[in-house]
Amino acid sequence: MCGIVAYNGKSNAQERIIHGLEKLEYRGYDSAGIAVVDNGALKYVKSAGRLQNLKDKLEQNPVDGNCGIGHTRWATHGVPNEINSHPHLNTKEDIALVHNGIIENFSTLKEELIADGYTFKTETDTEVIANLLDKHYDGNLSSTVEKVISLLRGTFALAIISSRDPGTLVAARRENPLILGIAEDGVFAASDVPALLNYTRDVIYIENDEVATIQNDGSYSIRKFGEEVEKEIHHIEWSMESASKDGFDHFMIKEIYEQPKVLKDCLLRKVKNDFVDLGETSFTKEEILGFDKIYMSACGTAFHASEIGKRAIEDAIGKEVTAEIASEFKYNMPFLTENSLLIIVSQSGETLDTLTVLREAKDRGAKVLAITNVVGSSIDRESDKVIYCDAGPEISVASTKAYSTQLLSLYLLALDFGYKLGTYDKEFVTDIVKEFESLPEKVEKMFDSRDSIREIAKTIANKKSMFFLGRGLDYLSAKEGALKLKEISYINAVAMPSGELKHGSIALIEEGVPVVTLLSQMELFEKSISNIKEIKARGAYTIAIASEENSALRSVADEVILIPKTHDMYMPLLAVLPQQILAYETSVILGNDVDKPRNLAKSVTVE
Ligand code: G6P
């Protein structure tokens, strides 16, 4: 996720900004840059790769001055290189800005600006803001920013300077985080608290559509829709370590709680006017009809998302789709031909097993569509088409928010295919998209169960093994729940179809064995209830995760966690949450290294 640090005051801006960017490195980035107004002139330096590359360049050519902006970029539009890195400038190069977020209507704005004679150097959505500021400049940077943000759709945190208004720094936000830090020698604007802690613990949280104007003498004002707003100063008590996790104890739980936000971000670029719009990232009706077969391949959590995506795509196209674990598929893909489509799913975009399947498919002339979270990754570069998850960097090894956005992206792809082939009509797609738009609220509601899940985790923590059961899509969700638990608690967790347990594994059920059963699929509900009764009769500690209309389950299972309702097909998006929290709480109780579990790596680049 991009990191912003800006400063205006009495001291050297470069030093403070670079220090702040270093403290935001944990957020993940692929390039960095800085701009400063120095003696009335705008200077900037950018660099691809690590912050050290930028520091090396600045050592040769320092940017002096007391008013500046800095940025670490996590690519969302355009490959991660120096040109696309921030700050971005207007054509005349006298306004510079850094941006965190996604501008939804950037292509329309860009076309209008090109018609007005503006030229563009980068592939980013951000560059349009720089030229819009130029176009609407009214002699005052702050009021110009107020005007320009009213033209933007999407999300942003912005910090802006200009040699036309050399003593002023302007910062604004909508949905993306932005704070001011009030220090003795000046005022900071930043994405996150760690960037400031070395200089101040007094911060102001900027809210949506607020515009902060910071002058060189340390004075500042905050306006919203033209009206000045009074803001409270908060004193931060956190340590540096907990600040980088937004006050959460671990990145994993922070990322679990980010899911409502990233689901919104994931929809932002794939939906227009309540309708799925994947643009160039999808295929035409003729192309879809031309595929002899659709294959999907991935590893770990991404494979679990693929298995669910497979069901959604099959429903949309009315034909069988095959989902294969990449480390096996690469040895056995006899039927994949130049007429096939391969859908690859990977958070990191670098998993070698997955990449090997992709390369083999490309060698055979097949088309490859990737769903990945990392712009510029190998899988991104080598695929024919790419849908980005827009989950932001995932730091915890155990994948949580990436899984949810992989699922949502696959569901949207299925809707797109289904609409193009005539399986779904416009009204149906619109209804589902609206349902997706309401999901973040439902996910939020799930967090209310955290205390009761922690109580369950206390019982589970001293067990050696357990089961995760489900029927239909619930079985596929259960596989992800079991993997999460194994990864971070080191308790052996076996996922099984509920109906298969009786064919052997039930021999392992004895007094106290924990069994999580998922019951989110309405038509399979009765059958799963019978399974719970069967295992309870043999002494199991039964935990049911069920959709909310099934509260009667309380008389059947020992523990019941209720999840909000959506269409059965999309329930996996909600069913995964309590399982993620259960794995997390169990790992914490056991005192494990939650974010860096033993033997695991975030990106596995060996076969
Ligand atoms: C590793 C990680 C898993 C992840 C898998 C696939 O094994 O430990 O958490 O699900 O790789 O990673 P990818 O980046 O391709 O989604």
XYZ file of C-alpha atoms and ligand atoms in Angstrom:
623
model
C 0.000 0.000 0.000
C 1.374 3.385 -0.905
C 2.896 5.507 1.836
C 2.744 9.298 1.954
C 4.957 11.572 4.047
C 4.903 15.352 3.579
C 6.363 18.157 5.653
C 6.181 21.958 5.790
C 8.064 23.898 8.455
C 11.395 25.326 9.558
C 13.574 22.232 9.082
C 14.981 20.324 6.126
C 12.078 18.544 4.433
C 14.140 15.845 2.669
C 15.565 14.467 5.912
C 12.173 14.286 7.615
C 10.407 12.795 4.606
C 13.009 10.066 3.987
C 12.972 9.133 7.668
C 9.162 8.902 7.532
C 9.184 6.785 4.357
C 11.607 4.361 6.009
C 9.142 3.951 8.856
C 6.405 3.126 6.329
C 8.451 0.438 4.548
C 6.465 -2.278 6.339
C 3.471 -1.335 4.140
C 5.242 -2.769 1.093
C 6.291 -0.753 -1.969
C 8.063 -1.037 -5.303
C 9.372 2.489 -5.952
C 9.787 5.822 -4.171
C 10.112 9.533 -4.800
C 10.288 12.991 -3.270
C 9.590 16.588 -4.384
C 10.511 19.805 -2.596
C 9.943 23.495 -3.262
C 13.376 25.024 -2.884
C 13.821 28.779 -3.257
C 10.675 29.009 -5.317
C 11.679 26.142 -7.633
C 10.128 22.669 -7.720
C 12.652 19.821 -7.612
C 11.963 16.113 -7.618
C 13.821 12.797 -7.547
C 12.274 9.354 -8.151
C 13.579 5.843 -8.211
C 12.337 2.309 -8.851
C 12.996 -0.373 -6.240
C 14.107 0.047 -2.648
C 14.234 3.326 -0.750
C 18.006 2.955 -0.680
C 18.060 3.643 -4.449
C 16.309 6.960 -3.841
C 18.676 7.777 -0.983
C 21.664 7.072 -3.244
C 20.308 9.479 -5.854
C 19.630 12.143 -3.229
C 23.173 11.854 -1.963
C 24.354 12.965 -5.408
C 21.588 15.581 -5.854
C 19.973 16.583 -2.560
C 16.695 18.511 -2.695
C 16.976 21.291 -0.124
C 13.974 23.233 1.059
C 11.450 23.200 3.881
C 8.257 22.185 2.095
C 8.054 18.786 0.436
C 6.196 15.561 -0.302
C 7.402 11.953 -0.445
C 5.923 8.634 -1.439
C 6.504 4.903 -1.543
C 4.406 3.344 -4.313
C 2.598 0.016 -4.407
C 1.622 -0.207 -8.057
C -2.080 -0.359 -8.971
C -2.067 1.320 -12.443
C 1.004 0.852 -14.592
C 4.103 -1.229 -13.981
C 6.362 -0.455 -11.024
C 9.119 1.643 -12.614
C 10.664 5.076 -12.147
C 8.349 6.871 -14.591
C 5.207 5.608 -12.874
C 6.526 6.314 -9.375
C 5.352 9.398 -7.487
C 5.486 12.411 -7.220
C 3.570 13.149 -10.424
C 3.688 16.547 -12.051
C 1.544 18.611 -14.387
C 2.816 19.101 -17.946
C 4.505 22.410 -16.947
C 6.181 20.692 -13.992
C 5.289 23.346 -11.415
C 2.753 21.317 -9.410
C 3.734 18.000 -7.776
C 1.612 15.542 -5.892
C 1.687 12.139 -4.263
C -1.395 9.924 -4.179
C -2.564 6.826 -2.383
C -5.758 5.273 -3.807
C -7.521 4.683 -7.107
C -9.173 7.319 -9.321
C -12.089 5.517 -10.932
C -12.934 8.107 -13.589
C -9.340 8.771 -14.605
C -9.706 7.671 -18.228
C -12.594 10.088 -18.882
C -10.704 12.903 -17.161
C -7.559 12.046 -19.112
C -9.379 12.183 -22.461
C -10.782 15.623 -21.582
C -7.340 16.881 -20.558
C -5.719 15.537 -23.740
C -8.401 17.389 -25.747
C -7.349 20.532 -23.819
C -3.729 20.034 -24.953
C -2.242 18.367 -21.854
C 0.316 15.635 -22.391
C 0.927 12.597 -20.194
C 4.133 10.742 -19.431
C 2.914 7.916 -17.237
C 0.368 5.104 -17.189
C -0.923 6.168 -13.777
C -4.304 7.477 -12.733
C -2.529 10.037 -10.518
C -1.089 12.137 -13.326
C -4.574 13.358 -14.278
C -4.889 15.052 -10.875
C -1.698 17.068 -11.489
C -3.031 18.364 -14.809
C -6.499 18.971 -13.382
C -4.879 21.161 -10.708
C -3.118 23.055 -13.476
C -6.314 23.469 -15.475
C -8.374 24.716 -12.526
C -5.633 26.727 -10.773
C -7.197 29.904 -9.362
C -4.152 31.555 -7.782
C -4.550 29.623 -4.527
C -3.379 25.993 -4.230
C -5.779 25.137 -1.431
C -9.003 26.327 -3.075
C -7.864 24.718 -6.346
C -7.498 21.361 -4.567
C -10.996 21.750 -3.099
C -12.358 22.282 -6.607
C -10.420 19.399 -8.152
C -11.315 16.740 -5.586
C -14.987 17.385 -6.311
C -14.273 16.124 -9.853
C -12.651 12.890 -8.710
C -14.462 9.588 -8.278
C -12.737 6.851 -6.308
C -10.402 6.955 -3.347
C -7.441 9.111 -2.491
C -5.067 10.514 0.049
C -3.136 13.377 -1.540
C -0.275 15.702 -0.641
C 0.434 18.556 -3.038
C 3.007 21.328 -3.428
C 3.595 23.915 -6.143
C 6.227 26.497 -6.990
C 3.304 28.839 -7.758
C 2.401 28.807 -4.056
C 5.834 27.963 -2.602
C 5.113 28.144 1.134
C 2.003 25.938 1.073
C 1.432 22.209 1.448
C -2.089 20.898 0.808
C -3.327 17.441 1.797
C -6.745 15.852 1.264
C -8.409 12.483 1.554
C -11.355 10.294 0.629
C -11.361 6.738 2.036
C -7.556 6.380 2.135
C -5.860 7.142 5.457
C -4.250 10.525 6.099
C -3.133 12.186 9.305
C -1.442 15.440 10.245
C 1.401 15.433 12.772
C 1.844 18.653 14.699
C 5.544 18.983 15.535
C 7.457 21.859 17.104
C 9.293 22.754 13.920
C 6.482 22.206 11.426
C 3.514 20.092 10.369
C 3.543 16.650 8.695
C 0.943 14.911 6.568
C 1.299 11.133 6.398
C -0.504 7.865 5.702
C 0.290 6.401 9.063
C 1.529 7.210 12.558
C 4.995 5.541 12.428
C 6.121 8.139 9.866
C 5.801 10.866 12.507
C 6.642 9.292 15.847
C 10.245 10.464 15.802
C 9.079 14.104 15.632
C 5.681 14.224 17.299
C 2.969 12.184 18.989
C 0.254 14.816 18.395
C -1.887 13.904 15.427
C -5.084 14.986 13.715
C -7.088 12.409 11.781
C -8.220 13.835 8.455
C -11.733 12.691 7.466
C -13.278 12.126 4.037
C -13.312 15.188 1.754
C -11.385 17.318 4.221
C -8.612 19.494 2.805
C -5.742 20.482 5.105
C -3.652 23.538 4.245
C -0.300 23.833 5.984
C 1.764 27.011 5.818
C 5.503 27.313 6.208
C 5.190 29.096 9.577
C 3.561 25.970 11.049
C -0.019 27.269 10.901
C -2.683 25.047 9.403
C -6.397 24.977 8.648
C -8.801 22.213 7.627
C -11.824 22.774 5.415
C -14.616 20.524 4.174
C -16.802 21.593 1.233
C -15.556 25.149 1.686
C -16.308 25.378 5.430
C -13.590 25.490 8.063
C -13.731 22.516 10.505
C -12.435 22.330 14.079
C -10.322 19.224 14.661
C -9.228 17.504 17.823
C -5.529 16.742 18.417
C -4.945 13.157 19.604
C -1.878 12.202 21.591
C -0.465 8.830 20.452
C 0.664 6.508 23.249
C 1.569 3.510 21.028
C 5.048 2.187 20.515
C 6.604 2.319 17.053
C 6.017 -1.414 16.585
C 2.347 -1.353 17.405
C 1.874 1.850 15.375
C 3.000 0.099 12.194
C 0.240 -2.414 12.800
C -2.332 0.361 13.313
C -2.482 -0.575 16.982
C -3.261 -4.253 16.227
C -1.054 -6.909 17.830
C -0.212 -8.612 14.531
C -0.379 -7.932 10.808
C -2.668 -10.928 10.380
C -5.448 -9.510 12.543
C -4.929 -6.063 11.020
C -5.360 -7.622 7.570
C -8.448 -9.558 8.697
C -9.985 -6.262 9.846
C -9.024 -4.600 6.544
C -11.351 -6.900 4.621
C -14.369 -4.564 4.470
C -12.111 -1.880 2.979
C -10.298 -4.104 0.470
C -13.553 -5.668 -0.723
C -14.701 -2.124 -1.539
C -11.391 -1.403 -3.284
C -11.662 -4.648 -5.223
C -15.079 -3.604 -6.550
C -13.984 -0.076 -7.382
C -12.184 -0.874 -10.616
C -14.341 -3.804 -11.667
C -17.797 -2.303 -11.280
C -19.415 0.709 -12.951
C -22.942 1.906 -12.202
C -23.763 -1.251 -10.222
C -22.690 -3.462 -13.140
C -19.610 -5.613 -13.648
C -17.179 -3.957 -16.060
C -13.862 -5.764 -16.442
C -13.044 -3.911 -19.657
C -9.912 -5.197 -21.373
C -9.124 -7.543 -18.480
C -11.794 -10.010 -19.642
C -12.660 -11.767 -22.905
C -15.348 -11.150 -25.510
C -18.321 -13.478 -25.979
C -16.694 -14.939 -29.128
C -13.429 -15.584 -27.292
C -15.213 -17.269 -24.366
C -17.189 -19.474 -26.761
C -13.952 -20.290 -28.586
C -12.272 -21.917 -25.565
C -12.460 -25.708 -25.738
C -11.976 -25.889 -21.978
C -11.268 -23.615 -18.997
C -8.619 -24.687 -16.487
C -7.719 -23.033 -13.211
C -4.529 -23.518 -11.279
C -2.975 -22.143 -8.084
C -1.386 -23.124 -4.754
C -2.422 -22.975 -1.108
C -5.029 -20.383 -0.257
C -5.184 -19.171 -3.850
C -6.112 -22.730 -4.880
C -8.947 -22.744 -2.347
C -10.268 -19.530 -3.881
C -9.933 -21.122 -7.341
C -11.984 -24.155 -6.372
C -14.869 -21.894 -5.372
C -14.347 -19.709 -8.455
C -14.585 -22.853 -10.574
C -18.132 -23.490 -9.299
C -19.152 -19.904 -10.035
C -17.695 -20.015 -13.551
C -19.311 -23.374 -14.281
C -22.664 -21.903 -13.269
C -22.015 -18.964 -15.607
C -20.867 -20.848 -18.694
C -22.827 -24.093 -18.300
C -19.700 -26.202 -18.905
C -17.245 -28.043 -16.714
C -14.184 -26.131 -15.502
C -11.185 -27.935 -14.042
C -9.261 -26.582 -11.032
C -5.885 -28.200 -10.364
C -3.201 -27.720 -7.724
C -0.282 -26.165 -9.622
C 2.465 -28.387 -8.186
C 0.621 -31.414 -9.620
C -0.928 -29.915 -12.724
C 2.454 -29.004 -14.141
C 3.231 -32.738 -14.544
C -0.136 -33.694 -15.900
C -1.933 -31.400 -18.278
C -2.433 -33.569 -21.364
C -5.679 -31.956 -22.485
C -4.676 -28.306 -22.208
C -4.366 -27.032 -25.783
C -3.873 -23.819 -27.720
C -7.662 -23.428 -27.592
C -7.842 -23.604 -23.807
C -8.065 -20.812 -21.260
C -5.976 -21.087 -18.105
C -6.983 -18.949 -15.115
C -4.089 -18.519 -12.702
C -4.633 -17.234 -9.157
C -1.741 -15.979 -7.050
C -1.444 -13.336 -4.341
C 2.268 -12.751 -4.843
C 2.389 -13.416 -8.581
C 5.731 -15.154 -7.981
C 4.870 -18.698 -6.833
C 7.094 -20.923 -8.949
C 4.719 -23.891 -9.108
C 2.003 -21.614 -10.481
C 4.400 -19.819 -12.789
C 5.568 -23.162 -14.235
C 1.987 -24.074 -15.158
C 1.521 -20.639 -16.727
C 4.697 -20.994 -18.824
C 3.775 -24.485 -20.009
C 0.309 -23.273 -21.017
C 1.807 -20.308 -22.882
C 4.247 -22.624 -24.669
C 1.263 -24.594 -25.908
C -0.393 -21.417 -27.168
C -3.207 -21.319 -24.582
C -4.564 -18.000 -23.318
C -3.760 -17.120 -19.702
C -5.783 -14.850 -17.452
C -4.187 -14.109 -14.072
C -5.803 -12.951 -10.863
C -3.042 -11.482 -8.766
C -2.434 -8.895 -6.094
C 1.002 -7.746 -7.198
C 1.283 -5.432 -10.180
C 4.521 -6.019 -12.065
C 4.999 -9.542 -10.646
C 6.177 -12.338 -12.992
C 2.657 -13.755 -13.291
C 1.328 -10.283 -14.101
C 3.950 -9.737 -16.805
C 3.677 -13.144 -18.427
C -0.125 -13.462 -18.617
C -2.324 -12.339 -21.511
C -4.856 -10.672 -19.261
C -4.722 -9.688 -15.606
C -7.322 -8.854 -13.004
C -5.789 -7.221 -9.931
C -7.177 -8.104 -6.520
C -6.583 -4.605 -5.092
C -6.069 -6.020 -1.597
C -2.968 -3.912 -0.910
C 0.211 -5.584 0.354
C -0.368 -8.608 2.550
C 2.403 -8.914 5.103
C 1.270 -11.779 7.323
C 2.299 -15.111 5.790
C -1.168 -16.552 6.376
C -3.300 -15.103 3.609
C -6.611 -13.511 4.599
C -7.571 -10.352 2.733
C -5.973 -11.634 -0.477
C -8.225 -14.722 -0.353
C -11.371 -12.594 -0.014
C -10.428 -10.390 -2.947
C -9.401 -13.395 -5.072
C -12.855 -14.848 -4.430
C -14.629 -11.588 -5.199
C -12.593 -11.132 -8.402
C -13.487 -14.668 -9.512
C -17.172 -14.102 -8.762
C -17.079 -10.924 -10.839
C -15.348 -12.766 -13.677
C -18.075 -15.438 -13.551
C -20.781 -12.739 -13.693
C -19.004 -11.145 -16.660
C -18.812 -14.470 -18.540
C -22.414 -15.360 -17.621
C -23.756 -12.022 -18.837
C -21.810 -12.160 -22.096
C -23.057 -15.697 -22.793
C -26.647 -14.810 -21.902
C -26.843 -17.075 -18.823
C -27.546 -14.052 -16.613
C -29.579 -11.018 -17.612
C -28.763 -7.424 -16.767
C -31.134 -7.292 -13.828
C -29.618 -10.407 -12.262
C -26.065 -9.078 -12.579
C -27.078 -5.696 -11.153
C -28.760 -7.380 -8.168
C -25.662 -9.457 -7.435
C -23.324 -6.488 -7.792
C -25.503 -4.540 -5.345
C -25.296 -7.506 -3.010
C -21.486 -7.386 -3.295
C -21.596 -3.687 -2.478
C -23.371 -4.517 0.772
C -20.801 -7.185 1.738
C -18.293 -4.923 3.533
C -20.996 -4.085 6.094
C -21.767 -7.768 6.620
C -18.072 -8.552 7.051
C -17.852 -5.761 9.618
C -20.723 -7.344 11.536
C -18.770 -10.605 11.772
C -16.157 -8.946 13.941
C -18.748 -8.821 16.773
C -18.201 -12.573 17.198
C -14.497 -12.216 17.969
C -14.861 -12.576 21.761
C -16.898 -15.764 21.521
C -14.475 -17.168 18.927
C -11.589 -16.456 21.320
C -13.388 -18.547 23.985
C -13.630 -21.452 21.528
C -9.939 -21.025 20.657
C -9.073 -21.551 24.343
C -10.539 -25.061 24.146
C -8.971 -25.837 20.786
C -5.499 -24.613 21.744
C -4.658 -27.702 23.792
C -5.855 -30.253 21.227
C -3.615 -32.200 18.876
C -5.944 -32.473 15.903
C -9.361 -31.466 14.659
C -11.742 -31.595 11.692
C -13.364 -29.002 9.436
C -16.477 -30.299 7.662
C -18.927 -29.003 5.092
C -21.017 -29.973 2.103
C -20.830 -28.369 -1.342
C -19.261 -24.920 -1.199
C -19.026 -25.297 2.581
C -16.534 -28.114 2.090
C -14.398 -25.809 -0.049
C -14.589 -23.060 2.611
C -13.700 -25.634 5.264
C -10.504 -26.452 3.370
C -9.351 -22.855 3.755
C -10.331 -22.852 7.460
C -8.280 -26.003 8.078
C -5.276 -24.618 6.189
C -5.364 -21.372 8.207
C -5.390 -23.300 11.470
C -2.549 -25.606 10.427
C -0.394 -22.756 9.158
C -0.327 -20.709 12.339
C -1.393 -22.949 15.239
C 0.457 -26.120 14.092
C -2.582 -28.179 15.122
C -3.345 -30.908 12.621
C -6.593 -29.905 10.941
C -8.308 -32.137 8.401
C -10.939 -30.740 6.039
C -13.476 -33.273 4.790
C -16.804 -33.335 3.020
C -19.332 -33.892 5.848
C -20.767 -36.906 4.070
C -17.386 -38.579 3.663
C -16.501 -38.649 7.365
C -18.548 -41.802 7.958
C -16.499 -43.655 5.326
C -13.494 -44.150 7.578
C -12.345 -41.004 9.350
C -15.181 -41.123 11.869
C -13.020 -43.732 13.632
C -10.926 -40.789 14.854
C -13.835 -39.054 16.573
C -13.624 -39.500 20.345
C -14.319 -37.478 23.467
C -13.284 -33.841 23.031
C -12.096 -33.895 19.375
C -13.036 -30.463 17.987
C -15.096 -30.524 14.792
C -16.006 -27.321 12.977
C -18.990 -27.784 10.656
C -19.944 -25.132 8.138
C -23.663 -24.727 7.393
C -24.059 -21.806 5.058
C -25.719 -23.653 2.169
C -29.464 -23.736 2.773
C -30.350 -26.807 0.703
C -27.694 -28.930 2.398
C -28.510 -27.736 5.885
C -30.650 -30.646 7.120
C -28.093 -33.220 6.056
C -25.288 -31.402 7.836
C -27.341 -31.193 11.041
C -27.538 -34.984 11.036
C -23.736 -35.128 10.729
C -23.304 -32.875 13.763
C -25.629 -35.123 15.770
C -23.650 -38.198 14.698
C -20.321 -36.827 15.827
C -21.695 -35.255 18.971
C -23.036 -38.659 19.984
C -19.413 -39.865 19.805
C -18.164 -37.157 22.151
C -16.854 -34.536 19.697
C -16.665 -30.882 20.705
C -18.906 -29.465 17.954
C -18.596 -25.951 16.579
C -21.124 -24.860 13.951
C -20.558 -21.892 11.662
C -23.953 -21.208 10.139
C -25.923 -18.497 8.375
C -27.927 -16.385 10.767
C -31.372 -17.840 10.109
C -30.132 -21.094 11.597
C -29.944 -19.972 15.206
C -31.958 -23.084 16.189
C -28.638 -24.897 15.871
C -27.851 -23.744 19.384
C -29.711 -26.792 20.679
C -27.586 -29.113 18.502
C -23.950 -27.955 18.506
C -21.795 -27.059 21.525
C -20.828 -23.722 19.970
C -22.593 -21.746 17.262
C -21.140 -18.837 15.310
C -23.700 -17.113 13.127
C -22.759 -15.356 9.905
C -24.866 -12.815 7.967
C -26.783 -14.073 4.959
C -26.052 -13.571 1.283
C -26.798 -15.821 -1.726
C -25.533 -19.365 -1.124
C -23.025 -19.046 -3.983
C -21.323 -16.107 -2.259
C -21.463 -17.369 1.332
C -17.768 -18.445 1.224
C -16.872 -14.741 1.359
C -18.453 -14.579 4.811
C -17.856 -18.156 5.998
C -14.098 -17.688 5.886
C -14.034 -14.863 8.439
C -14.781 -16.753 11.673
C -12.328 -19.429 10.529
C -9.586 -16.841 10.016
C -10.285 -15.371 13.454
C -10.381 -18.834 15.054
C -6.958 -19.701 13.608
C -5.571 -16.332 14.689
C -6.872 -16.495 18.280
C -5.640 -20.082 18.672
C -2.178 -19.119 17.465
C -2.051 -16.157 19.874
C -3.105 -18.338 22.823
C -0.341 -20.802 21.916
C 2.196 -17.986 21.831
C 3.222 -18.710 18.226
C 4.817 -16.258 15.845
C 1.506 -15.461 14.124
C 2.826 -13.394 11.216
C 5.842 -15.579 10.487
C 4.858 -19.172 11.185
C 7.564 -21.808 11.256
C 8.676 -23.391 7.953
C 6.510 -21.089 5.815
C 7.327 -18.250 3.447
C 5.054 -15.598 1.992
C 6.238 -16.141 -1.520
C 7.488 -19.601 -2.470
C 9.839 -19.361 -5.426
C 11.122 -22.947 -5.332
C 9.439 -26.063 -6.721
C 2.751 -20.134 0.027
C 2.088 -19.415 1.183
C 0.577 -19.642 1.149
C 0.020 -19.200 -0.201
C 0.705 -19.964 -1.340
C 0.328 -19.419 -2.700
O 2.721 -21.501 0.238
O 2.604 -19.856 2.423
O -0.043 -18.874 2.173
O -1.358 -19.401 -0.240
O 2.125 -19.824 -1.222
O 0.823 -18.125 -2.807
P 0.409 -17.109 -3.937
O 1.265 -15.904 -3.700
O 0.704 -17.769 -5.255
O -1.043 -16.823 -3.777
